[in-house]
Short mmCIF file of N, CA and C in Angstrom, two decimals:
data_model
loop_
_atom_site.label_atom_id
_atom_site.label_comp_id
_atom_site.label_asym_id
_atom_site.label_seq_id
_atom_site.Cartn_x
_atom_site.Cartn_y
_atom_site.Cartn_z
N GLN A 328 -96.21 -36.82 50.96
CA GLN A 328 -95.99 -35.41 51.13
C GLN A 328 -94.50 -35.08 50.92
N VAL A 329 -94.25 -34.09 50.10
CA VAL A 329 -92.88 -33.68 49.83
C VAL A 329 -92.37 -32.81 50.97
N GLN A 330 -91.16 -33.08 51.41
CA GLN A 330 -90.50 -32.24 52.40
C GLN A 330 -89.18 -31.73 51.81
N LEU A 331 -88.88 -30.48 52.08
CA LEU A 331 -87.68 -29.83 51.54
C LEU A 331 -86.84 -29.30 52.69
N VAL A 332 -85.55 -29.58 52.66
CA VAL A 332 -84.64 -29.13 53.71
C VAL A 332 -83.46 -28.41 53.06
N GLU A 333 -83.33 -27.13 53.38
CA GLU A 333 -82.25 -26.32 52.84
C GLU A 333 -81.06 -26.33 53.78
N SER A 334 -79.86 -26.22 53.21
CA SER A 334 -78.64 -26.16 54.02
C SER A 334 -77.55 -25.44 53.21
N GLY A 335 -76.46 -25.13 53.90
CA GLY A 335 -75.31 -24.55 53.22
C GLY A 335 -75.11 -23.06 53.42
N GLY A 336 -76.03 -22.42 54.11
CA GLY A 336 -75.88 -21.00 54.35
C GLY A 336 -74.77 -20.71 55.34
N GLY A 337 -74.50 -19.42 55.54
CA GLY A 337 -73.47 -19.02 56.48
C GLY A 337 -73.11 -17.56 56.32
N LEU A 338 -72.03 -17.19 56.98
CA LEU A 338 -71.51 -15.82 56.94
C LEU A 338 -70.32 -15.79 55.99
N VAL A 339 -70.32 -14.88 55.05
CA VAL A 339 -69.25 -14.79 54.07
C VAL A 339 -68.98 -13.33 53.77
N GLN A 340 -67.75 -13.02 53.43
CA GLN A 340 -67.41 -11.65 53.06
C GLN A 340 -67.85 -11.36 51.62
N ALA A 341 -68.07 -10.11 51.36
CA ALA A 341 -68.42 -9.70 50.00
C ALA A 341 -67.37 -10.21 49.02
N GLY A 342 -67.84 -10.71 47.89
CA GLY A 342 -66.96 -11.30 46.89
C GLY A 342 -66.77 -12.79 47.06
N GLY A 343 -67.22 -13.33 48.17
CA GLY A 343 -67.06 -14.75 48.43
C GLY A 343 -68.13 -15.60 47.77
N SER A 344 -68.08 -16.90 48.07
CA SER A 344 -68.98 -17.86 47.46
C SER A 344 -69.59 -18.79 48.50
N LEU A 345 -70.75 -19.31 48.17
CA LEU A 345 -71.41 -20.33 48.97
C LEU A 345 -72.18 -21.24 48.02
N ARG A 346 -72.38 -22.48 48.44
CA ARG A 346 -73.25 -23.39 47.69
C ARG A 346 -74.36 -23.87 48.62
N LEU A 347 -75.56 -23.57 48.25
CA LEU A 347 -76.72 -24.01 48.99
C LEU A 347 -77.24 -25.32 48.42
N SER A 348 -77.80 -26.14 49.30
CA SER A 348 -78.40 -27.41 48.89
C SER A 348 -79.83 -27.46 49.39
N CYS A 349 -80.65 -28.15 48.64
CA CYS A 349 -82.05 -28.37 49.02
C CYS A 349 -82.34 -29.85 48.77
N ALA A 350 -82.52 -30.59 49.84
CA ALA A 350 -82.77 -32.03 49.75
C ALA A 350 -84.26 -32.30 49.86
N ALA A 351 -84.78 -33.09 48.95
CA ALA A 351 -86.21 -33.41 48.94
C ALA A 351 -86.44 -34.84 49.39
N SER A 352 -87.53 -35.05 50.07
CA SER A 352 -87.97 -36.41 50.42
C SER A 352 -89.44 -36.52 50.08
N GLY A 353 -89.85 -37.72 49.69
CA GLY A 353 -91.23 -37.91 49.27
C GLY A 353 -91.44 -37.41 47.86
N GLY A 354 -92.48 -37.88 47.23
CA GLY A 354 -92.81 -37.42 45.89
C GLY A 354 -91.85 -37.95 44.84
N ILE A 355 -92.00 -37.45 43.63
CA ILE A 355 -91.16 -37.86 42.51
C ILE A 355 -90.32 -36.65 42.12
N PHE A 356 -89.18 -36.50 42.78
CA PHE A 356 -88.36 -35.30 42.63
C PHE A 356 -87.99 -35.03 41.18
N SER A 357 -87.69 -36.10 40.43
CA SER A 357 -87.20 -35.91 39.07
C SER A 357 -88.23 -35.27 38.15
N SER A 358 -89.48 -35.21 38.56
CA SER A 358 -90.51 -34.59 37.73
C SER A 358 -90.79 -33.15 38.12
N TYR A 359 -90.16 -32.67 39.18
CA TYR A 359 -90.50 -31.36 39.71
C TYR A 359 -89.70 -30.23 39.07
N ARG A 360 -90.39 -29.13 38.77
CA ARG A 360 -89.71 -27.88 38.48
C ARG A 360 -89.33 -27.29 39.85
N MET A 361 -88.09 -26.85 40.02
CA MET A 361 -87.63 -26.39 41.33
C MET A 361 -87.17 -24.94 41.26
N GLY A 362 -87.37 -24.23 42.35
CA GLY A 362 -86.95 -22.85 42.40
C GLY A 362 -86.30 -22.50 43.72
N TRP A 363 -85.46 -21.49 43.67
CA TRP A 363 -84.88 -20.88 44.88
C TRP A 363 -85.48 -19.49 45.03
N PHE A 364 -85.75 -19.16 46.29
CA PHE A 364 -86.31 -17.86 46.66
C PHE A 364 -85.51 -17.31 47.82
N ARG A 365 -85.66 -16.04 48.10
CA ARG A 365 -85.00 -15.46 49.26
C ARG A 365 -85.87 -14.37 49.87
N GLN A 366 -85.67 -14.17 51.17
CA GLN A 366 -86.41 -13.13 51.88
C GLN A 366 -85.46 -12.39 52.78
N ALA A 367 -85.26 -11.12 52.47
CA ALA A 367 -84.41 -10.26 53.28
C ALA A 367 -85.26 -9.64 54.40
N PRO A 368 -84.61 -9.20 55.48
CA PRO A 368 -85.36 -8.60 56.59
C PRO A 368 -86.22 -7.43 56.13
N GLY A 369 -87.48 -7.47 56.50
CA GLY A 369 -88.39 -6.39 56.17
C GLY A 369 -88.88 -6.37 54.74
N LYS A 370 -88.54 -7.39 53.97
CA LYS A 370 -88.94 -7.43 52.57
C LYS A 370 -89.74 -8.70 52.28
N GLU A 371 -90.45 -8.67 51.16
CA GLU A 371 -91.21 -9.85 50.75
C GLU A 371 -90.26 -10.89 50.14
N ARG A 372 -90.70 -12.13 50.18
CA ARG A 372 -89.92 -13.19 49.56
C ARG A 372 -89.89 -12.97 48.04
N GLU A 373 -88.73 -13.18 47.44
CA GLU A 373 -88.60 -12.95 46.01
C GLU A 373 -87.98 -14.16 45.32
N PHE A 374 -88.32 -14.31 44.05
CA PHE A 374 -87.78 -15.37 43.22
C PHE A 374 -86.31 -15.09 42.94
N VAL A 375 -85.49 -16.17 42.93
CA VAL A 375 -84.07 -16.04 42.62
C VAL A 375 -83.70 -16.83 41.37
N ALA A 376 -84.08 -18.12 41.34
CA ALA A 376 -83.65 -18.97 40.23
C ALA A 376 -84.59 -20.16 40.11
N ALA A 377 -84.65 -20.73 38.90
CA ALA A 377 -85.50 -21.89 38.66
C ALA A 377 -84.81 -22.85 37.70
N ILE A 378 -85.24 -24.12 37.76
CA ILE A 378 -84.66 -25.13 36.89
C ILE A 378 -85.74 -26.14 36.53
N ASP A 379 -85.70 -26.61 35.28
CA ASP A 379 -86.71 -27.58 34.89
C ASP A 379 -86.33 -28.97 35.39
N TRP A 380 -87.16 -29.96 35.09
CA TRP A 380 -86.98 -31.29 35.67
C TRP A 380 -85.67 -31.93 35.24
N SER A 381 -85.21 -31.62 34.04
CA SER A 381 -84.01 -32.26 33.51
C SER A 381 -82.73 -31.49 33.83
N GLY A 382 -82.88 -30.24 34.21
CA GLY A 382 -81.71 -29.39 34.40
C GLY A 382 -81.27 -28.67 33.15
N SER A 383 -81.99 -28.85 32.05
CA SER A 383 -81.59 -28.26 30.78
C SER A 383 -81.92 -26.78 30.67
N ASN A 384 -82.92 -26.35 31.39
CA ASN A 384 -83.37 -24.95 31.30
C ASN A 384 -83.34 -24.30 32.67
N THR A 385 -82.71 -23.14 32.74
CA THR A 385 -82.61 -22.41 33.99
C THR A 385 -83.03 -20.96 33.79
N TYR A 386 -83.45 -20.34 34.86
CA TYR A 386 -83.97 -18.97 34.84
C TYR A 386 -83.47 -18.25 36.08
N TYR A 387 -83.20 -16.95 35.94
CA TYR A 387 -82.66 -16.17 37.05
C TYR A 387 -83.28 -14.79 37.10
N VAL A 388 -83.38 -14.26 38.31
CA VAL A 388 -83.72 -12.85 38.45
C VAL A 388 -82.52 -12.05 37.99
N ASP A 389 -82.76 -10.89 37.41
CA ASP A 389 -81.68 -10.11 36.80
C ASP A 389 -80.53 -9.83 37.77
N SER A 390 -80.85 -9.62 39.04
CA SER A 390 -79.83 -9.20 40.01
C SER A 390 -78.79 -10.27 40.30
N VAL A 391 -79.05 -11.52 39.92
CA VAL A 391 -78.08 -12.59 40.22
C VAL A 391 -77.51 -13.22 38.96
N LYS A 392 -77.97 -12.81 37.80
CA LYS A 392 -77.46 -13.37 36.56
C LYS A 392 -75.95 -13.18 36.45
N GLY A 393 -75.27 -14.27 36.08
CA GLY A 393 -73.82 -14.22 35.96
C GLY A 393 -73.09 -14.49 37.27
N ARG A 394 -73.81 -14.49 38.38
CA ARG A 394 -73.19 -14.74 39.68
C ARG A 394 -73.68 -16.03 40.33
N PHE A 395 -74.93 -16.36 40.12
CA PHE A 395 -75.52 -17.56 40.72
C PHE A 395 -75.76 -18.61 39.64
N ALA A 396 -75.72 -19.89 40.05
CA ALA A 396 -76.01 -20.98 39.13
C ALA A 396 -76.84 -22.04 39.85
N ILE A 397 -77.97 -22.37 39.29
CA ILE A 397 -78.83 -23.41 39.85
C ILE A 397 -78.56 -24.71 39.09
N SER A 398 -78.57 -25.81 39.84
CA SER A 398 -78.37 -27.12 39.22
C SER A 398 -79.11 -28.15 40.06
N ARG A 399 -79.15 -29.39 39.57
CA ARG A 399 -79.84 -30.42 40.31
C ARG A 399 -79.21 -31.77 40.06
N ASP A 400 -79.41 -32.66 41.02
CA ASP A 400 -78.99 -34.06 40.91
C ASP A 400 -80.21 -34.89 41.25
N ASN A 401 -80.88 -35.41 40.24
CA ASN A 401 -82.13 -36.14 40.49
C ASN A 401 -81.89 -37.44 41.25
N ALA A 402 -80.74 -38.05 41.06
CA ALA A 402 -80.45 -39.28 41.79
C ALA A 402 -80.35 -39.02 43.29
N LYS A 403 -79.86 -37.84 43.65
CA LYS A 403 -79.74 -37.47 45.06
C LYS A 403 -80.93 -36.66 45.55
N LYS A 404 -81.89 -36.40 44.67
CA LYS A 404 -83.07 -35.62 45.02
C LYS A 404 -82.67 -34.28 45.64
N THR A 405 -81.75 -33.63 45.03
CA THR A 405 -81.19 -32.40 45.57
C THR A 405 -81.06 -31.34 44.48
N VAL A 406 -81.39 -30.11 44.84
CA VAL A 406 -81.16 -28.98 43.96
C VAL A 406 -80.17 -28.05 44.66
N TYR A 407 -79.29 -27.43 43.86
CA TYR A 407 -78.22 -26.62 44.40
C TYR A 407 -78.34 -25.18 43.90
N LEU A 408 -77.74 -24.26 44.67
CA LEU A 408 -77.59 -22.90 44.23
C LEU A 408 -76.15 -22.49 44.53
N GLN A 409 -75.33 -22.42 43.50
CA GLN A 409 -73.96 -21.95 43.64
C GLN A 409 -73.96 -20.43 43.53
N MET A 410 -73.50 -19.78 44.57
CA MET A 410 -73.52 -18.32 44.63
C MET A 410 -72.08 -17.80 44.67
N SER A 411 -71.75 -16.94 43.74
CA SER A 411 -70.40 -16.36 43.67
C SER A 411 -70.51 -14.84 43.64
N SER A 412 -69.37 -14.20 43.85
CA SER A 412 -69.32 -12.72 43.85
C SER A 412 -70.44 -12.15 44.70
N LEU A 413 -70.58 -12.70 45.88
CA LEU A 413 -71.69 -12.31 46.76
C LEU A 413 -71.58 -10.85 47.19
N LYS A 414 -72.74 -10.24 47.33
CA LYS A 414 -72.85 -8.83 47.72
C LYS A 414 -73.64 -8.73 49.02
N PRO A 415 -73.46 -7.67 49.78
CA PRO A 415 -74.26 -7.51 51.01
C PRO A 415 -75.76 -7.57 50.74
N GLU A 416 -76.20 -7.10 49.59
CA GLU A 416 -77.63 -7.12 49.27
C GLU A 416 -78.15 -8.53 48.98
N ASP A 417 -77.26 -9.53 48.93
CA ASP A 417 -77.70 -10.92 48.81
C ASP A 417 -78.07 -11.52 50.17
N THR A 418 -77.83 -10.77 51.24
CA THR A 418 -78.16 -11.26 52.58
C THR A 418 -79.65 -11.51 52.70
N ALA A 419 -80.01 -12.73 53.09
CA ALA A 419 -81.41 -13.14 53.18
C ALA A 419 -81.48 -14.57 53.69
N VAL A 420 -82.69 -15.00 53.99
CA VAL A 420 -82.95 -16.42 54.20
C VAL A 420 -83.34 -16.99 52.84
N TYR A 421 -82.69 -18.05 52.45
CA TYR A 421 -82.90 -18.67 51.14
C TYR A 421 -83.74 -19.94 51.30
N TYR A 422 -84.73 -20.08 50.43
CA TYR A 422 -85.65 -21.20 50.44
C TYR A 422 -85.70 -21.86 49.06
N CYS A 423 -86.01 -23.14 49.05
CA CYS A 423 -86.32 -23.80 47.80
C CYS A 423 -87.78 -24.23 47.84
N ASN A 424 -88.35 -24.48 46.67
CA ASN A 424 -89.72 -24.96 46.61
C ASN A 424 -90.01 -25.53 45.24
N VAL A 425 -91.09 -26.25 45.15
CA VAL A 425 -91.55 -26.82 43.89
C VAL A 425 -92.38 -25.78 43.17
N LEU A 426 -92.09 -25.55 41.92
CA LEU A 426 -92.79 -24.54 41.14
C LEU A 426 -94.00 -25.11 40.43
N VAL A 427 -95.04 -24.29 40.34
CA VAL A 427 -96.23 -24.68 39.59
C VAL A 427 -95.93 -24.64 38.09
N ALA A 428 -95.16 -23.64 37.69
CA ALA A 428 -94.81 -23.49 36.28
C ALA A 428 -93.47 -22.79 36.16
N LEU A 429 -92.81 -22.97 35.02
CA LEU A 429 -91.52 -22.33 34.80
C LEU A 429 -91.72 -20.98 34.11
N ALA A 430 -92.42 -20.10 34.79
CA ALA A 430 -92.69 -18.78 34.24
C ALA A 430 -93.16 -17.88 35.35
N PRO A 431 -92.98 -16.59 35.21
CA PRO A 431 -93.55 -15.68 36.21
C PRO A 431 -95.05 -15.91 36.33
N PRO A 432 -95.65 -15.76 37.48
CA PRO A 432 -95.10 -15.17 38.70
C PRO A 432 -94.36 -16.14 39.60
N TRP A 433 -93.88 -17.29 39.05
CA TRP A 433 -93.10 -18.26 39.83
C TRP A 433 -93.89 -18.73 41.07
N SER A 434 -95.12 -19.11 40.83
CA SER A 434 -95.96 -19.64 41.91
C SER A 434 -95.43 -20.98 42.38
N THR A 435 -95.62 -21.24 43.66
CA THR A 435 -95.13 -22.48 44.24
C THR A 435 -96.26 -23.21 44.96
N TYR A 436 -95.96 -24.43 45.32
CA TYR A 436 -96.84 -25.18 46.20
C TYR A 436 -96.48 -24.80 47.65
N ASP A 437 -97.37 -25.10 48.56
CA ASP A 437 -97.15 -24.72 49.96
C ASP A 437 -96.27 -25.74 50.64
N LEU A 438 -94.98 -25.72 50.30
CA LEU A 438 -94.04 -26.72 50.82
C LEU A 438 -92.82 -26.05 51.44
N TRP A 439 -92.99 -24.82 51.89
CA TRP A 439 -91.85 -24.07 52.41
C TRP A 439 -91.19 -24.78 53.59
N GLY A 440 -89.85 -24.83 53.54
CA GLY A 440 -89.07 -25.35 54.65
C GLY A 440 -88.62 -24.22 55.55
N GLN A 441 -87.59 -24.51 56.35
CA GLN A 441 -87.08 -23.51 57.29
C GLN A 441 -86.15 -22.51 56.64
N GLY A 442 -85.61 -22.86 55.50
CA GLY A 442 -84.69 -21.96 54.84
C GLY A 442 -83.29 -22.04 55.44
N THR A 443 -82.36 -21.37 54.79
CA THR A 443 -80.99 -21.30 55.29
C THR A 443 -80.51 -19.85 55.19
N GLN A 444 -79.93 -19.35 56.25
CA GLN A 444 -79.53 -17.95 56.33
C GLN A 444 -78.20 -17.72 55.60
N VAL A 445 -78.19 -16.73 54.75
CA VAL A 445 -76.98 -16.27 54.08
C VAL A 445 -76.73 -14.83 54.51
N THR A 446 -75.56 -14.58 55.06
CA THR A 446 -75.20 -13.22 55.48
C THR A 446 -73.89 -12.84 54.80
N VAL A 447 -73.93 -11.74 54.07
CA VAL A 447 -72.75 -11.26 53.35
C VAL A 447 -72.29 -9.96 53.99
N SER A 448 -71.09 -9.96 54.53
CA SER A 448 -70.56 -8.77 55.18
C SER A 448 -69.76 -7.94 54.19
N SER A 449 -69.79 -6.62 54.40
CA SER A 449 -69.09 -5.70 53.48
C SER A 449 -67.66 -5.47 53.92
#
C-alpha cells in the first residue's frame, strides 16, 4: 500500500516562497504519475500541478503557471512543489496523490494524506 506524507507548509507573506515535499513509501514510486492538489476553506479540492514518471512533462492550473514548479526525485521517492510569488489566494491545505492519468479531470487513487497547510498573508 502506498502512503504519502506531505510537508513544508507554513505561514509566508505575499510574494514569498515555499517548497513543499511529498514523500512516498510502498509501491513503485518511479512509475507513478504524481499530482499536487489544494483545498481552500469552504471550497472543493482543486488540481494544481502534475508530473509524469520521468519528470519530463509537467502540467499546471492556469492560476499558478509561471509561479509554481513541480519536480521529483525518484531515488528519494519524493515529489516537490516549489511555490514562488505567493498570493493570499494560494492559502489552502496542499495534498499530493498518484494520478490515474496525465489529463483532466486529474483523477487520483484514494491515497490522500493529511496534507500540509500553506497560509499566505497580505
